[in-house]
mmCIF file of C-alpha atoms and ligand atoms in Angstrom:
data_model
loop_
_atom_site.group_PDB
_atom_site.id
_atom_site.type_symbol
_atom_site.label_atom_id
_atom_site.label_comp_id
_atom_site.label_asym_id
_atom_site.label_seq_id
_atom_site.Cartn_x
_atom_site.Cartn_y
_atom_site.Cartn_z
ATOM 1 C CA MET A 1 -46.666 3.617 -30.188
ATOM 2 C CA ALA A 2 -49.201 3.133 -27.780
ATOM 3 C CA ASP A 3 -48.237 0.207 -25.082
ATOM 4 C CA HIS A 4 -51.660 -2.308 -24.680
ATOM 5 C CA ARG A 5 -51.741 -1.278 -21.100
ATOM 6 C CA GLU A 6 -52.607 2.167 -22.264
ATOM 7 C CA PHE A 7 -55.480 1.464 -24.085
ATOM 8 C CA ALA A 8 -56.846 -0.872 -21.212
ATOM 9 C CA ARG A 9 -56.579 2.107 -19.044
ATOM 10 C CA ASP A 10 -58.497 4.185 -21.116
ATOM 11 C CA MET A 11 -61.174 1.251 -22.074
ATOM 12 C CA ASP A 12 -60.967 0.100 -18.374
ATOM 13 C CA LEU A 13 -60.207 -3.927 -19.455
ATOM 14 C CA PHE A 14 -57.931 -4.850 -16.717
ATOM 15 C CA HIS A 15 -55.146 -3.999 -14.454
ATOM 16 C CA PHE A 16 -51.871 -5.754 -12.513
ATOM 17 C CA GLU A 17 -51.273 -5.490 -8.906
ATOM 18 C CA GLU A 18 -47.674 -6.021 -7.452
ATOM 19 C CA HIS A 19 -48.543 -9.326 -5.294
ATOM 20 C CA SER A 20 -50.172 -11.268 -8.413
ATOM 21 C CA PRO A 21 -46.485 -9.936 -10.906
ATOM 22 C CA GLY A 22 -47.601 -11.460 -13.822
ATOM 23 C CA MET A 23 -51.390 -12.512 -13.482
ATOM 24 C CA VAL A 24 -54.406 -9.748 -14.900
ATOM 25 C CA PHE A 25 -57.181 -8.554 -12.580
ATOM 26 C CA TRP A 26 -60.511 -8.688 -14.955
ATOM 27 C CA HIS A 27 -63.107 -5.443 -15.013
ATOM 28 C CA PRO A 28 -66.169 -6.079 -16.661
ATOM 29 C CA GLN A 29 -65.486 -4.525 -19.843
ATOM 30 C CA GLY A 30 -62.154 -6.655 -20.030
ATOM 31 C CA LEU A 31 -63.703 -9.706 -19.351
ATOM 32 C CA ARG A 32 -66.574 -8.826 -22.092
ATOM 33 C CA LEU A 33 -63.692 -8.957 -24.288
ATOM 34 C CA PHE A 34 -62.309 -12.090 -23.109
ATOM 35 C CA HIS A 35 -65.512 -13.928 -23.817
ATOM 36 C CA SER A 36 -66.046 -12.332 -27.115
ATOM 37 C CA VAL A 37 -63.162 -14.133 -28.173
ATOM 38 C CA GLU A 38 -63.270 -17.611 -25.819
ATOM 39 C CA ASN A 39 -66.812 -17.954 -28.116
ATOM 40 C CA LEU A 40 -65.854 -17.450 -31.057
ATOM 41 C CA MET A 41 -63.070 -19.867 -30.251
ATOM 42 C CA ARG A 42 -65.773 -22.352 -29.188
ATOM 43 C CA HIS A 43 -68.027 -21.686 -32.272
ATOM 44 C CA VAL A 44 -64.454 -22.575 -34.205
ATOM 45 C CA TYR A 45 -63.528 -25.830 -32.656
ATOM 46 C CA GLN A 46 -67.283 -26.820 -32.652
ATOM 47 C CA ALA A 47 -67.711 -26.207 -35.897
ATOM 48 C CA HIS A 48 -64.175 -28.050 -36.845
ATOM 49 C CA ASP A 49 -65.526 -31.471 -34.673
ATOM 50 C CA PHE A 50 -63.718 -30.372 -31.551
ATOM 51 C CA GLU A 51 -65.309 -31.549 -28.405
ATOM 52 C CA GLU A 52 -64.589 -28.805 -25.427
ATOM 53 C CA VAL A 53 -63.058 -30.283 -21.814
ATOM 54 C CA ARG A 54 -61.927 -29.027 -18.224
ATOM 55 C CA SER A 55 -59.487 -30.544 -16.572
ATOM 56 C CA PRO A 56 -58.242 -29.805 -12.744
ATOM 57 C CA ILE A 57 -55.597 -26.796 -12.784
ATOM 58 C CA ALA A 58 -53.090 -28.607 -9.906
ATOM 59 C CA LEU A 59 -52.094 -32.469 -11.176
ATOM 60 C CA SER A 60 -49.651 -34.873 -8.807
ATOM 61 C CA ARG A 61 -46.053 -34.740 -9.412
ATOM 62 C CA SER A 62 -45.988 -38.146 -9.987
ATOM 63 C CA LEU A 63 -47.970 -37.742 -13.208
ATOM 64 C CA TRP A 64 -45.776 -34.468 -14.642
ATOM 65 C CA GLU A 65 -42.683 -37.286 -13.930
ATOM 66 C CA ARG A 66 -43.935 -39.729 -16.249
ATOM 67 C CA SER A 67 -45.034 -37.105 -18.605
ATOM 68 C CA GLY A 68 -41.374 -35.769 -18.131
ATOM 69 C CA HIS A 69 -42.744 -32.585 -17.437
ATOM 70 C CA TRP A 70 -40.660 -32.919 -14.473
ATOM 71 C CA GLU A 71 -37.566 -33.800 -15.517
ATOM 72 C CA LYS A 72 -37.557 -31.129 -18.665
ATOM 73 C CA PHE A 73 -39.806 -28.599 -17.368
ATOM 74 C CA ARG A 74 -39.829 -28.082 -13.802
ATOM 75 C CA GLN A 75 -38.157 -24.752 -13.724
ATOM 76 C CA GLY A 76 -40.998 -23.437 -15.243
ATOM 77 C CA MET A 77 -43.772 -24.733 -13.163
ATOM 78 C CA PHE A 78 -45.451 -23.804 -9.684
ATOM 79 C CA VAL A 79 -44.766 -26.015 -7.541
ATOM 80 C CA VAL A 80 -47.770 -27.015 -5.212
ATOM 81 C CA GLY A 81 -46.732 -28.384 -1.372
ATOM 82 C CA SER A 82 -49.523 -30.035 0.990
ATOM 83 C CA VAL A 83 -48.348 -29.083 4.606
ATOM 84 C CA ALA A 84 -47.890 -32.090 5.898
ATOM 85 C CA LYS A 85 -45.495 -32.999 9.730
ATOM 86 C CA ALA A 86 -41.532 -34.723 9.208
ATOM 87 C CA ASP A 87 -42.002 -38.465 9.530
ATOM 88 C CA ASN A 88 -40.106 -38.780 12.274
ATOM 89 C CA ALA A 89 -41.384 -35.656 14.210
ATOM 90 C CA ALA A 90 -42.816 -36.057 17.805
ATOM 91 C CA ALA A 91 -46.385 -35.633 18.514
ATOM 92 C CA ASP A 92 -45.972 -32.774 19.972
ATOM 93 C CA ASP A 93 -43.761 -30.823 16.728
ATOM 94 C CA GLU A 94 -45.382 -27.752 15.147
ATOM 95 C CA SER A 95 -42.566 -27.400 13.133
ATOM 96 C CA ALA A 96 -44.189 -28.587 9.656
ATOM 97 C CA VAL A 97 -43.052 -29.346 6.499
ATOM 98 C CA ILE A 98 -44.277 -28.985 2.643
ATOM 99 C CA ARG A 99 -44.084 -32.066 0.372
ATOM 100 C CA PRO A 100 -43.872 -31.153 -3.104
ATOM 101 C CA ASP A 101 -47.171 -33.189 -4.283
ATOM 102 C CA TYR A 102 -48.297 -31.265 -6.963
ATOM 103 C CA ALA A 103 -47.736 -28.786 -9.777
ATOM 104 C CA LEU A 104 -50.189 -25.933 -11.202
ATOM 105 C CA LYS A 105 -50.327 -27.294 -15.496
ATOM 106 C CA PRO A 106 -48.163 -25.238 -17.907
ATOM 107 C CA MET A 107 -50.355 -26.876 -20.340
ATOM 108 C CA SER A 108 -53.158 -29.833 -20.575
ATOM 109 C CA CYS A 109 -51.143 -32.151 -22.702
ATOM 110 C CA PRO A 110 -51.083 -34.884 -19.897
ATOM 111 C CA ALA A 111 -55.087 -33.591 -18.831
ATOM 112 C CA HIS A 112 -56.424 -35.061 -21.681
ATOM 113 C CA ILE A 113 -54.141 -37.811 -21.739
ATOM 114 C CA ALA A 114 -55.547 -38.954 -18.811
ATOM 115 C CA ILE A 115 -59.155 -38.451 -20.422
ATOM 116 C CA TYR A 116 -58.482 -40.424 -22.687
ATOM 117 C CA GLN A 117 -57.036 -43.101 -21.169
ATOM 118 C CA SER A 118 -60.436 -43.460 -18.756
ATOM 119 C CA HIS A 119 -61.766 -45.933 -20.555
ATOM 120 C CA LYS A 120 -61.154 -47.902 -23.068
ATOM 121 C CA ARG A 121 -60.860 -46.442 -26.867
ATOM 122 C CA SER A 122 -61.772 -47.692 -30.454
ATOM 123 C CA TYR A 123 -61.277 -46.600 -34.040
ATOM 124 C CA ARG A 124 -63.964 -45.665 -34.481
ATOM 125 C CA GLU A 125 -63.779 -42.440 -32.078
ATOM 126 C CA HIS A 126 -60.846 -42.011 -33.885
ATOM 127 C CA PRO A 127 -59.457 -38.944 -35.024
ATOM 128 C CA MET A 128 -60.721 -37.977 -31.790
ATOM 129 C CA ARG A 129 -60.347 -33.836 -31.084
ATOM 130 C CA LEU A 130 -60.319 -32.529 -26.949
ATOM 131 C CA MET A 131 -60.011 -28.827 -27.049
ATOM 132 C CA GLU A 132 -59.884 -26.661 -24.000
ATOM 133 C CA PHE A 133 -59.784 -23.441 -22.835
ATOM 134 C CA GLY A 134 -56.988 -24.456 -20.266
ATOM 135 C CA ILE A 135 -55.195 -22.480 -18.021
ATOM 136 C CA CYS A 136 -51.947 -22.423 -17.164
ATOM 137 C CA HIS A 137 -49.179 -21.220 -15.101
ATOM 138 C CA ARG A 138 -45.882 -20.619 -16.453
ATOM 139 C CA ASN A 139 -43.020 -19.476 -13.612
ATOM 140 C CA GLU A 140 -41.194 -17.042 -16.089
ATOM 141 C CA LEU A 141 -38.292 -14.794 -14.602
ATOM 142 C CA SER A 142 -40.098 -11.713 -13.047
ATOM 143 C CA GLY A 143 -37.988 -9.900 -14.871
ATOM 144 C CA THR A 144 -39.165 -11.428 -18.145
ATOM 145 C CA LEU A 145 -42.958 -10.698 -17.486
ATOM 146 C CA SER A 146 -44.732 -7.934 -19.794
ATOM 147 C CA GLY A 147 -47.970 -7.098 -19.253
ATOM 148 C CA CYS A 148 -50.049 -9.304 -21.370
ATOM 149 C CA MET A 149 -47.349 -9.803 -23.670
ATOM 150 C CA ARG A 150 -45.550 -12.557 -21.418
ATOM 151 C CA LEU A 151 -47.346 -13.806 -18.368
ATOM 152 C CA ARG A 152 -47.157 -16.343 -15.268
ATOM 153 C CA GLN A 153 -50.933 -17.108 -16.156
ATOM 154 C CA PHE A 154 -53.441 -17.436 -18.391
ATOM 155 C CA VAL A 155 -55.804 -19.081 -20.587
ATOM 156 C CA GLN A 156 -55.060 -21.391 -23.675
ATOM 157 C CA ASP A 157 -57.160 -22.734 -26.049
ATOM 158 C CA ASP A 158 -55.179 -26.358 -26.014
ATOM 159 C CA ALA A 159 -56.380 -28.888 -28.549
ATOM 160 C CA HIS A 160 -55.302 -32.142 -28.684
ATOM 161 C CA ILE A 161 -56.376 -34.737 -31.363
ATOM 162 C CA PHE A 162 -55.421 -38.224 -31.055
ATOM 163 C CA CYS A 163 -56.022 -40.337 -34.482
ATOM 164 C CA ARG A 164 -53.539 -43.003 -36.679
ATOM 165 C CA GLU A 165 -50.290 -41.101 -38.424
ATOM 166 C CA SER A 166 -52.393 -41.526 -42.101
ATOM 167 C CA ASP A 167 -54.558 -38.434 -40.426
ATOM 168 C CA VAL A 168 -52.120 -36.022 -39.602
ATOM 169 C CA GLN A 169 -52.251 -34.204 -43.210
ATOM 170 C CA GLY A 170 -55.823 -34.154 -43.001
ATOM 171 C CA GLU A 171 -55.301 -32.030 -39.516
ATOM 172 C CA ILE A 172 -53.089 -30.160 -40.344
ATOM 173 C CA GLY A 173 -54.498 -29.205 -43.091
ATOM 174 C CA ASN A 174 -57.660 -28.494 -40.805
ATOM 175 C CA PHE A 175 -55.421 -26.740 -38.504
ATOM 176 C CA LEU A 176 -53.890 -24.678 -41.011
ATOM 177 C CA LYS A 177 -58.383 -23.453 -42.951
ATOM 178 C CA MET A 178 -58.854 -22.533 -38.317
ATOM 179 C CA VAL A 179 -55.629 -20.368 -38.560
ATOM 180 C CA GLN A 180 -56.479 -18.698 -41.687
ATOM 181 C CA GLN A 181 -60.699 -18.326 -41.006
ATOM 182 C CA ILE A 182 -59.499 -16.851 -37.272
ATOM 183 C CA TYR A 183 -56.729 -14.744 -37.728
ATOM 184 C CA LYS A 184 -58.834 -12.885 -40.674
ATOM 185 C CA ALA A 185 -61.267 -12.534 -38.117
ATOM 186 C CA PHE A 186 -59.205 -10.163 -36.080
ATOM 187 C CA GLY A 187 -57.702 -8.168 -39.308
ATOM 188 C CA TYR A 188 -54.974 -9.355 -39.711
ATOM 189 C CA GLU A 189 -54.483 -10.678 -43.606
ATOM 190 C CA GLN A 190 -51.052 -12.208 -43.096
ATOM 191 C CA PHE A 191 -48.920 -14.703 -41.347
ATOM 192 C CA SER A 192 -46.035 -17.227 -41.787
ATOM 193 C CA LEU A 193 -44.955 -20.576 -40.855
ATOM 194 C CA GLN A 194 -41.901 -22.492 -39.277
ATOM 195 C CA ILE A 195 -41.290 -25.832 -38.471
ATOM 196 C CA SER A 196 -39.478 -25.941 -35.321
ATOM 197 C CA LEU A 197 -36.940 -28.679 -35.106
ATOM 198 C CA ARG A 198 -35.922 -31.619 -32.485
ATOM 199 C CA PRO A 199 -34.123 -29.774 -29.706
ATOM 200 C CA GLN A 200 -31.022 -31.195 -27.744
ATOM 201 C CA GLN A 201 -32.723 -32.021 -24.395
ATOM 202 C CA ARG A 202 -35.859 -34.561 -25.270
ATOM 203 C CA LEU A 203 -37.770 -37.471 -25.153
ATOM 204 C CA GLY A 204 -38.055 -40.151 -27.437
ATOM 205 C CA SER A 205 -35.757 -42.481 -30.172
ATOM 206 C CA ASP A 206 -33.861 -40.717 -33.159
ATOM 207 C CA HIS A 207 -35.888 -42.886 -35.330
ATOM 208 C CA LEU A 208 -39.103 -41.436 -33.994
ATOM 209 C CA TRP A 209 -37.947 -38.258 -33.861
ATOM 210 C CA ASP A 210 -37.248 -38.620 -37.923
ATOM 211 C CA ARG A 211 -40.557 -39.868 -38.099
ATOM 212 C CA ALA A 212 -42.585 -37.242 -36.699
ATOM 213 C CA GLU A 213 -40.387 -34.478 -38.562
ATOM 214 C CA SER A 214 -40.579 -35.433 -41.987
ATOM 215 C CA LEU A 215 -44.433 -36.332 -41.778
ATOM 216 C CA LEU A 216 -44.682 -32.015 -40.282
ATOM 217 C CA ILE A 217 -41.884 -31.281 -43.432
ATOM 218 C CA ALA A 218 -44.338 -33.201 -45.875
ATOM 219 C CA ALA A 219 -48.188 -32.582 -44.451
ATOM 220 C CA VAL A 220 -46.915 -28.817 -45.085
ATOM 221 C CA GLN A 221 -45.698 -28.767 -48.157
ATOM 222 C CA SER A 222 -48.040 -30.919 -49.657
ATOM 223 C CA LEU A 223 -50.463 -27.808 -48.682
ATOM 224 C CA GLY A 224 -48.505 -26.257 -51.112
ATOM 225 C CA HIS A 225 -46.964 -23.387 -47.484
ATOM 226 C CA SER A 226 -43.871 -22.005 -47.620
ATOM 227 C CA TYR A 227 -42.252 -22.457 -44.057
ATOM 228 C CA GLN A 228 -38.651 -21.717 -42.597
ATOM 229 C CA LEU A 229 -36.933 -24.707 -40.654
ATOM 230 C CA ALA A 230 -35.993 -23.089 -37.105
ATOM 231 C CA PRO A 231 -32.923 -26.354 -35.477
ATOM 232 C CA ASN A 232 -33.400 -27.210 -32.189
ATOM 233 C CA GLU A 233 -36.283 -24.944 -31.400
ATOM 234 C CA GLY A 234 -38.861 -28.253 -31.069
ATOM 235 C CA ALA A 235 -40.814 -29.093 -28.065
ATOM 236 C CA PHE A 236 -38.843 -31.004 -25.949
ATOM 237 C CA TYR A 237 -42.016 -34.192 -27.119
ATOM 238 C CA GLY A 238 -42.210 -33.978 -30.454
ATOM 239 C CA PRO A 239 -41.351 -31.906 -33.770
ATOM 240 C CA LYS A 240 -43.831 -27.942 -33.842
ATOM 241 C CA LEU A 241 -45.008 -26.141 -36.713
ATOM 242 C CA GLU A 242 -45.345 -22.432 -35.708
ATOM 243 C CA ILE A 243 -47.725 -19.829 -36.929
ATOM 244 C CA SER A 244 -46.907 -15.901 -36.979
ATOM 245 C CA LEU A 245 -48.920 -13.575 -38.384
ATOM 246 C CA GLN A 246 -47.781 -9.591 -39.020
ATOM 247 C CA ASP A 247 -49.814 -6.567 -37.705
ATOM 248 C CA GLN A 248 -49.773 -3.255 -38.762
ATOM 249 C CA TRP A 249 -46.793 -2.450 -37.233
ATOM 250 C CA GLY A 250 -44.606 -4.793 -39.366
ATOM 251 C CA ARG A 251 -44.448 -6.642 -35.739
ATOM 252 C CA SER A 252 -44.543 -10.465 -35.759
ATOM 253 C CA TRP A 253 -45.401 -12.100 -33.253
ATOM 254 C CA GLN A 254 -45.581 -16.343 -32.720
ATOM 255 C CA CYS A 255 -49.501 -17.369 -31.897
ATOM 256 C CA GLY A 256 -50.112 -20.845 -33.592
ATOM 257 C CA THR A 257 -48.983 -24.317 -33.109
ATOM 258 C CA PHE A 258 -49.543 -28.018 -34.376
ATOM 259 C CA GLN A 259 -47.378 -30.656 -32.731
ATOM 260 C CA ILE A 260 -46.602 -33.787 -33.683
ATOM 261 C CA ASP A 261 -46.027 -36.336 -31.372
ATOM 262 C CA PHE A 262 -45.061 -39.960 -31.092
ATOM 263 C CA ASN A 263 -43.280 -39.826 -27.401
ATOM 264 C CA LEU A 264 -46.324 -38.742 -24.822
ATOM 265 C CA PRO A 265 -48.476 -41.767 -26.127
ATOM 266 C CA GLN A 266 -45.284 -44.361 -26.071
ATOM 267 C CA VAL A 267 -44.505 -42.973 -21.833
ATOM 268 C CA PHE A 268 -48.483 -43.402 -21.347
ATOM 269 C CA ASP A 269 -49.278 -46.752 -23.350
ATOM 270 C CA LEU A 270 -51.489 -45.453 -25.166
ATOM 271 C CA ALA A 271 -54.109 -47.396 -27.107
ATOM 272 C CA PHE A 272 -56.986 -48.153 -28.917
ATOM 273 C CA VAL A 273 -58.977 -51.141 -30.120
ATOM 274 C CA ASN A 274 -58.501 -51.092 -34.061
ATOM 275 C CA GLU A 275 -60.922 -53.144 -36.973
ATOM 276 C CA GLN A 276 -58.679 -55.969 -36.154
ATOM 277 C CA GLY A 277 -59.597 -56.295 -32.518
ATOM 278 C CA ASP A 278 -56.143 -55.632 -31.944
ATOM 279 C CA LEU A 279 -54.277 -52.690 -30.113
ATOM 280 C CA GLU A 280 -52.674 -50.028 -31.494
ATOM 281 C CA ARG A 281 -51.486 -46.642 -30.076
ATOM 282 C CA PRO A 282 -52.739 -43.374 -31.476
ATOM 283 C CA VAL A 283 -50.589 -40.379 -32.726
ATOM 284 C CA MET A 284 -50.944 -37.209 -30.721
ATOM 285 C CA LEU A 285 -51.270 -34.332 -32.035
ATOM 286 C CA HIS A 286 -51.082 -31.073 -30.259
ATOM 287 C CA GLN A 287 -52.521 -27.779 -31.359
ATOM 288 C CA ALA A 288 -53.072 -24.074 -30.311
ATOM 289 C CA VAL A 289 -54.576 -22.012 -32.836
ATOM 290 C CA LEU A 290 -54.831 -18.031 -30.488
ATOM 291 C CA GLY A 291 -52.250 -19.587 -27.556
ATOM 292 C CA SER A 292 -52.564 -16.840 -24.725
ATOM 293 C CA LEU A 293 -56.167 -15.344 -24.975
ATOM 294 C CA GLU A 294 -54.374 -12.628 -22.734
ATOM 295 C CA ARG A 295 -51.845 -11.832 -25.101
ATOM 296 C CA TRP A 296 -53.668 -12.141 -28.064
ATOM 297 C CA ILE A 297 -56.060 -9.208 -26.689
ATOM 298 C CA GLY A 298 -52.949 -7.393 -26.369
ATOM 299 C CA ILE A 299 -51.685 -8.184 -29.579
ATOM 300 C CA LEU A 300 -54.837 -7.234 -30.731
ATOM 301 C CA LEU A 301 -55.775 -3.603 -28.806
ATOM 302 C CA GLU A 302 -51.960 -3.097 -29.885
ATOM 303 C CA HIS A 303 -52.859 -3.484 -33.895
ATOM 304 C CA HIS A 304 -55.902 -1.509 -33.851
ATOM 305 C CA ARG A 305 -54.737 1.145 -31.237
ATOM 306 C CA GLY A 306 -58.218 -0.172 -28.799
ATOM 307 C CA ILE A 307 -60.344 0.646 -31.666
ATOM 308 C CA LEU A 308 -61.224 -2.910 -32.331
ATOM 309 C CA PRO A 309 -63.920 -3.976 -35.110
ATOM 310 C CA VAL A 310 -67.127 -3.760 -33.971
ATOM 311 C CA TRP A 311 -68.272 -7.727 -33.403
ATOM 312 C CA VAL A 312 -65.359 -8.113 -30.106
ATOM 313 C CA ALA A 313 -65.776 -4.419 -29.236
ATOM 314 C CA PRO A 314 -67.209 -4.942 -25.431
ATOM 315 C CA THR A 315 -69.187 -1.978 -25.712
ATOM 316 C CA GLN A 316 -70.458 -1.888 -29.306
ATOM 317 C CA ILE A 317 -72.340 1.350 -29.530
ATOM 318 C CA ALA A 318 -73.020 3.835 -27.073
ATOM 319 C CA ILE A 319 -76.232 6.044 -27.203
ATOM 320 C CA ALA A 320 -75.973 9.572 -26.235
ATOM 321 C CA SER A 321 -79.341 12.021 -26.062
ATOM 322 C CA ILE A 322 -77.573 15.979 -26.601
ATOM 323 C CA SER A 323 -81.646 16.444 -24.444
ATOM 324 C CA ASP A 324 -83.336 15.860 -21.956
ATOM 325 C CA LYS A 325 -86.427 15.594 -23.983
ATOM 326 C CA ALA A 326 -84.660 13.585 -26.228
ATOM 327 C CA SER A 327 -83.419 11.101 -23.578
ATOM 328 C CA ILE A 328 -86.769 8.646 -24.010
ATOM 329 C CA TRP A 329 -86.391 8.155 -27.673
ATOM 330 C CA ALA A 330 -82.715 7.464 -26.083
ATOM 331 C CA LYS A 331 -84.179 4.740 -23.307
ATOM 332 C CA ALA A 332 -85.818 2.917 -26.655
ATOM 333 C CA ILE A 333 -82.961 2.932 -28.690
ATOM 334 C CA PHE A 334 -80.901 1.198 -25.909
ATOM 335 C CA SER A 335 -83.930 -1.263 -24.871
ATOM 336 C CA ARG A 336 -84.075 -2.545 -28.231
ATOM 337 C CA LEU A 337 -80.636 -3.112 -29.273
ATOM 338 C CA ARG A 338 -80.311 -4.581 -25.738
ATOM 339 C CA GLN A 339 -82.628 -7.345 -26.699
ATOM 340 C CA LEU A 340 -81.241 -7.340 -29.188
ATOM 341 C CA GLN A 341 -78.398 -8.616 -27.616
ATOM 342 C CA ILE A 342 -75.915 -5.589 -28.905
ATOM 343 C CA ARG A 343 -73.824 -4.824 -26.364
ATOM 344 C CA ALA A 344 -75.157 -1.378 -25.921
ATOM 345 C CA GLU A 345 -74.095 1.415 -23.635
ATOM 346 C CA LEU A 346 -76.812 4.869 -22.875
ATOM 347 C CA TYR A 347 -74.189 7.441 -21.819
ATOM 348 C CA ASN A 348 -76.064 9.857 -19.075
ATOM 349 C CA GLU A 349 -72.734 12.352 -17.959
ATOM 350 C CA ASP A 350 -73.719 15.808 -18.347
ATOM 351 C CA GLY A 351 -71.951 17.877 -20.807
ATOM 352 C CA THR A 352 -71.902 19.722 -23.845
ATOM 353 C CA ILE A 353 -72.161 17.321 -27.187
ATOM 354 C CA SER A 354 -68.332 17.455 -28.181
ATOM 355 C CA LYS A 355 -67.447 16.460 -24.848
ATOM 356 C CA LYS A 356 -69.428 13.464 -24.961
ATOM 357 C CA ILE A 357 -68.380 12.513 -28.109
ATOM 358 C CA ARG A 358 -64.599 13.183 -26.674
ATOM 359 C CA ALA A 359 -65.435 10.346 -22.977
ATOM 360 C CA LEU A 360 -66.759 8.195 -25.457
ATOM 361 C CA SER A 361 -63.802 8.465 -28.288
ATOM 362 C CA LYS A 362 -61.232 8.228 -25.052
ATOM 363 C CA ARG A 363 -62.801 4.847 -24.410
ATOM 364 C CA ARG A 364 -62.798 3.942 -28.066
ATOM 365 C CA ILE A 365 -66.198 2.696 -28.294
ATOM 366 C CA PRO A 366 -66.088 2.303 -32.105
ATOM 367 C CA LEU A 367 -70.340 3.360 -32.511
ATOM 368 C CA ILE A 368 -71.795 5.846 -31.130
ATOM 369 C CA ALA A 369 -75.388 6.985 -31.717
ATOM 370 C CA ILE A 370 -76.666 10.290 -31.275
ATOM 371 C CA VAL A 371 -80.163 11.802 -30.829
ATOM 372 C CA GLY A 372 -81.754 15.166 -29.927
ATOM 373 C CA GLU A 373 -84.956 16.484 -30.518
ATOM 374 C CA GLN A 374 -84.837 16.411 -34.382
ATOM 375 C CA GLU A 375 -83.701 13.413 -34.128
ATOM 376 C CA ALA A 376 -86.482 12.045 -31.633
ATOM 377 C CA ASN A 377 -88.771 13.377 -33.578
ATOM 378 C CA SER A 378 -88.535 11.688 -36.647
ATOM 379 C CA GLN A 379 -87.579 8.607 -34.773
ATOM 380 C CA THR A 380 -84.202 8.578 -36.637
ATOM 381 C CA LEU A 381 -80.524 8.236 -35.058
ATOM 382 C CA ASN A 382 -76.878 10.113 -35.980
ATOM 383 C CA LEU A 383 -74.390 7.497 -35.620
ATOM 384 C CA ARG A 384 -70.546 8.224 -35.653
ATOM 385 C CA CYS A 385 -67.567 5.283 -36.140
ATOM 386 C CA LEU A 386 -65.301 6.586 -33.915
ATOM 387 C CA GLY A 387 -62.091 7.214 -35.958
ATOM 388 C CA ALA A 388 -64.193 8.561 -39.195
ATOM 389 C CA SER A 389 -65.637 12.032 -39.975
ATOM 390 C CA GLU A 390 -68.597 11.054 -41.809
ATOM 391 C CA GLN A 391 -71.788 10.717 -39.805
ATOM 392 C CA GLN A 392 -75.031 8.900 -40.828
ATOM 393 C CA GLU A 393 -78.652 10.122 -39.730
ATOM 394 C CA MET A 394 -80.466 6.516 -39.552
ATOM 395 C CA SER A 395 -83.602 4.754 -38.957
ATOM 396 C CA LEU A 396 -83.468 2.121 -35.993
ATOM 397 C CA ALA A 397 -84.014 -0.626 -38.195
ATOM 398 C CA GLN A 398 -80.997 0.622 -40.093
ATOM 399 C CA LEU A 399 -78.955 0.245 -37.551
ATOM 400 C CA GLU A 400 -80.016 -2.629 -36.240
ATOM 401 C CA GLN A 401 -79.149 -4.552 -39.550
ATOM 402 C CA ARG A 402 -75.763 -2.744 -39.451
ATOM 403 C CA LEU A 403 -74.843 -4.141 -35.876
ATOM 404 C CA LEU A 404 -76.169 -7.289 -37.252
ATOM 405 C CA GLN A 405 -74.512 -7.719 -39.989
ATOM 406 C CA SER A 406 -71.142 -6.948 -37.791
ATOM 407 C CA ASN A 407 -71.448 -9.843 -36.165
ATOM 408 C CA LEU A 408 -69.737 -12.409 -37.877
ATOM 409 C CA LYS A 409 -70.739 -15.837 -39.298
ATOM 410 C CA PHE A 410 -68.845 -18.826 -40.177
HETATM 411 ZN ZN1 LIG B 501 -50.410 -30.786 -25.712
#
């Protein structure tokens, strides 16, 4: 089976360089694809009452010490130093020391806690749902890096909900609805659930872990989903519900995750004012539907063998004319589709029509409109779908309708 990096080469999506191992150089076509995925997620998160935020990628060591990441996760973080002179250095000493004052965030949790704590919170604001396309860095071992499937820098749909314990079941139900809706839109019909329990290395008392684990299990059971239990595989701050999708090659990929966390609210002393005017501690829920967007795109390319659904394809349709006489009509079609914000391309390379179709097929462009003199005279076009043998003669209005229908509606 072809590797996603081969499709990326044929489609001119992205490449890797040895001076930035585990990090992606996105090309114009690839960034279009990335933006289509991101825009869908933004839309769905908004529809489920999440507010988008953005936080810095570097946060101070003292914050990571407080969150527990410095102690439990430091090997996996990129520590950023600031250059300074040693305290005892002479005035003319040119040597410098690097102070490890910051770390690049491996996840956005402490940053969203900072947003929560930026002013006094009321029960009226809860559940408070924040989401970020968080740029995360994790210092994975170089031998484990594998295209988009394991990276050192990636963007994840990083969401946090601050709420009451009584809200948790509703939020899990909401999360599973988003998972179902989004996975289906990308062409996945099946996924499975796993509940990962407390790991050896963890924050907090057993009493809090008992509460969080039983709450998660009860919520998933009451929603009628079957699941598997995985001892020792939870996050260090809470148990995890993990979603794995099945691709068309029978492989399973863990992508979505939802975590119940009583520990970080305690560590950061989070509180809101309740109906009685008293301070109450929220529960923190962590969620990601896709996880790393780069990895999601890698899995998607392999699942569809590069032939992506029209709504997400970087170039949705190419218009190729057979003769110079037809080129004015081809340009008119192109301009009209661009007006409708369809990602269309006017294909101007020389060569026979079969050569043009071969080149466009290699780039996995899902739709090709062929325009010859006959089509120019009748103001029609000949539409071919990649991977299907039939061709269809249609008017421009019919093509417009077909393309607009392929856009997703949520
Ligand atoms: Zn988190």
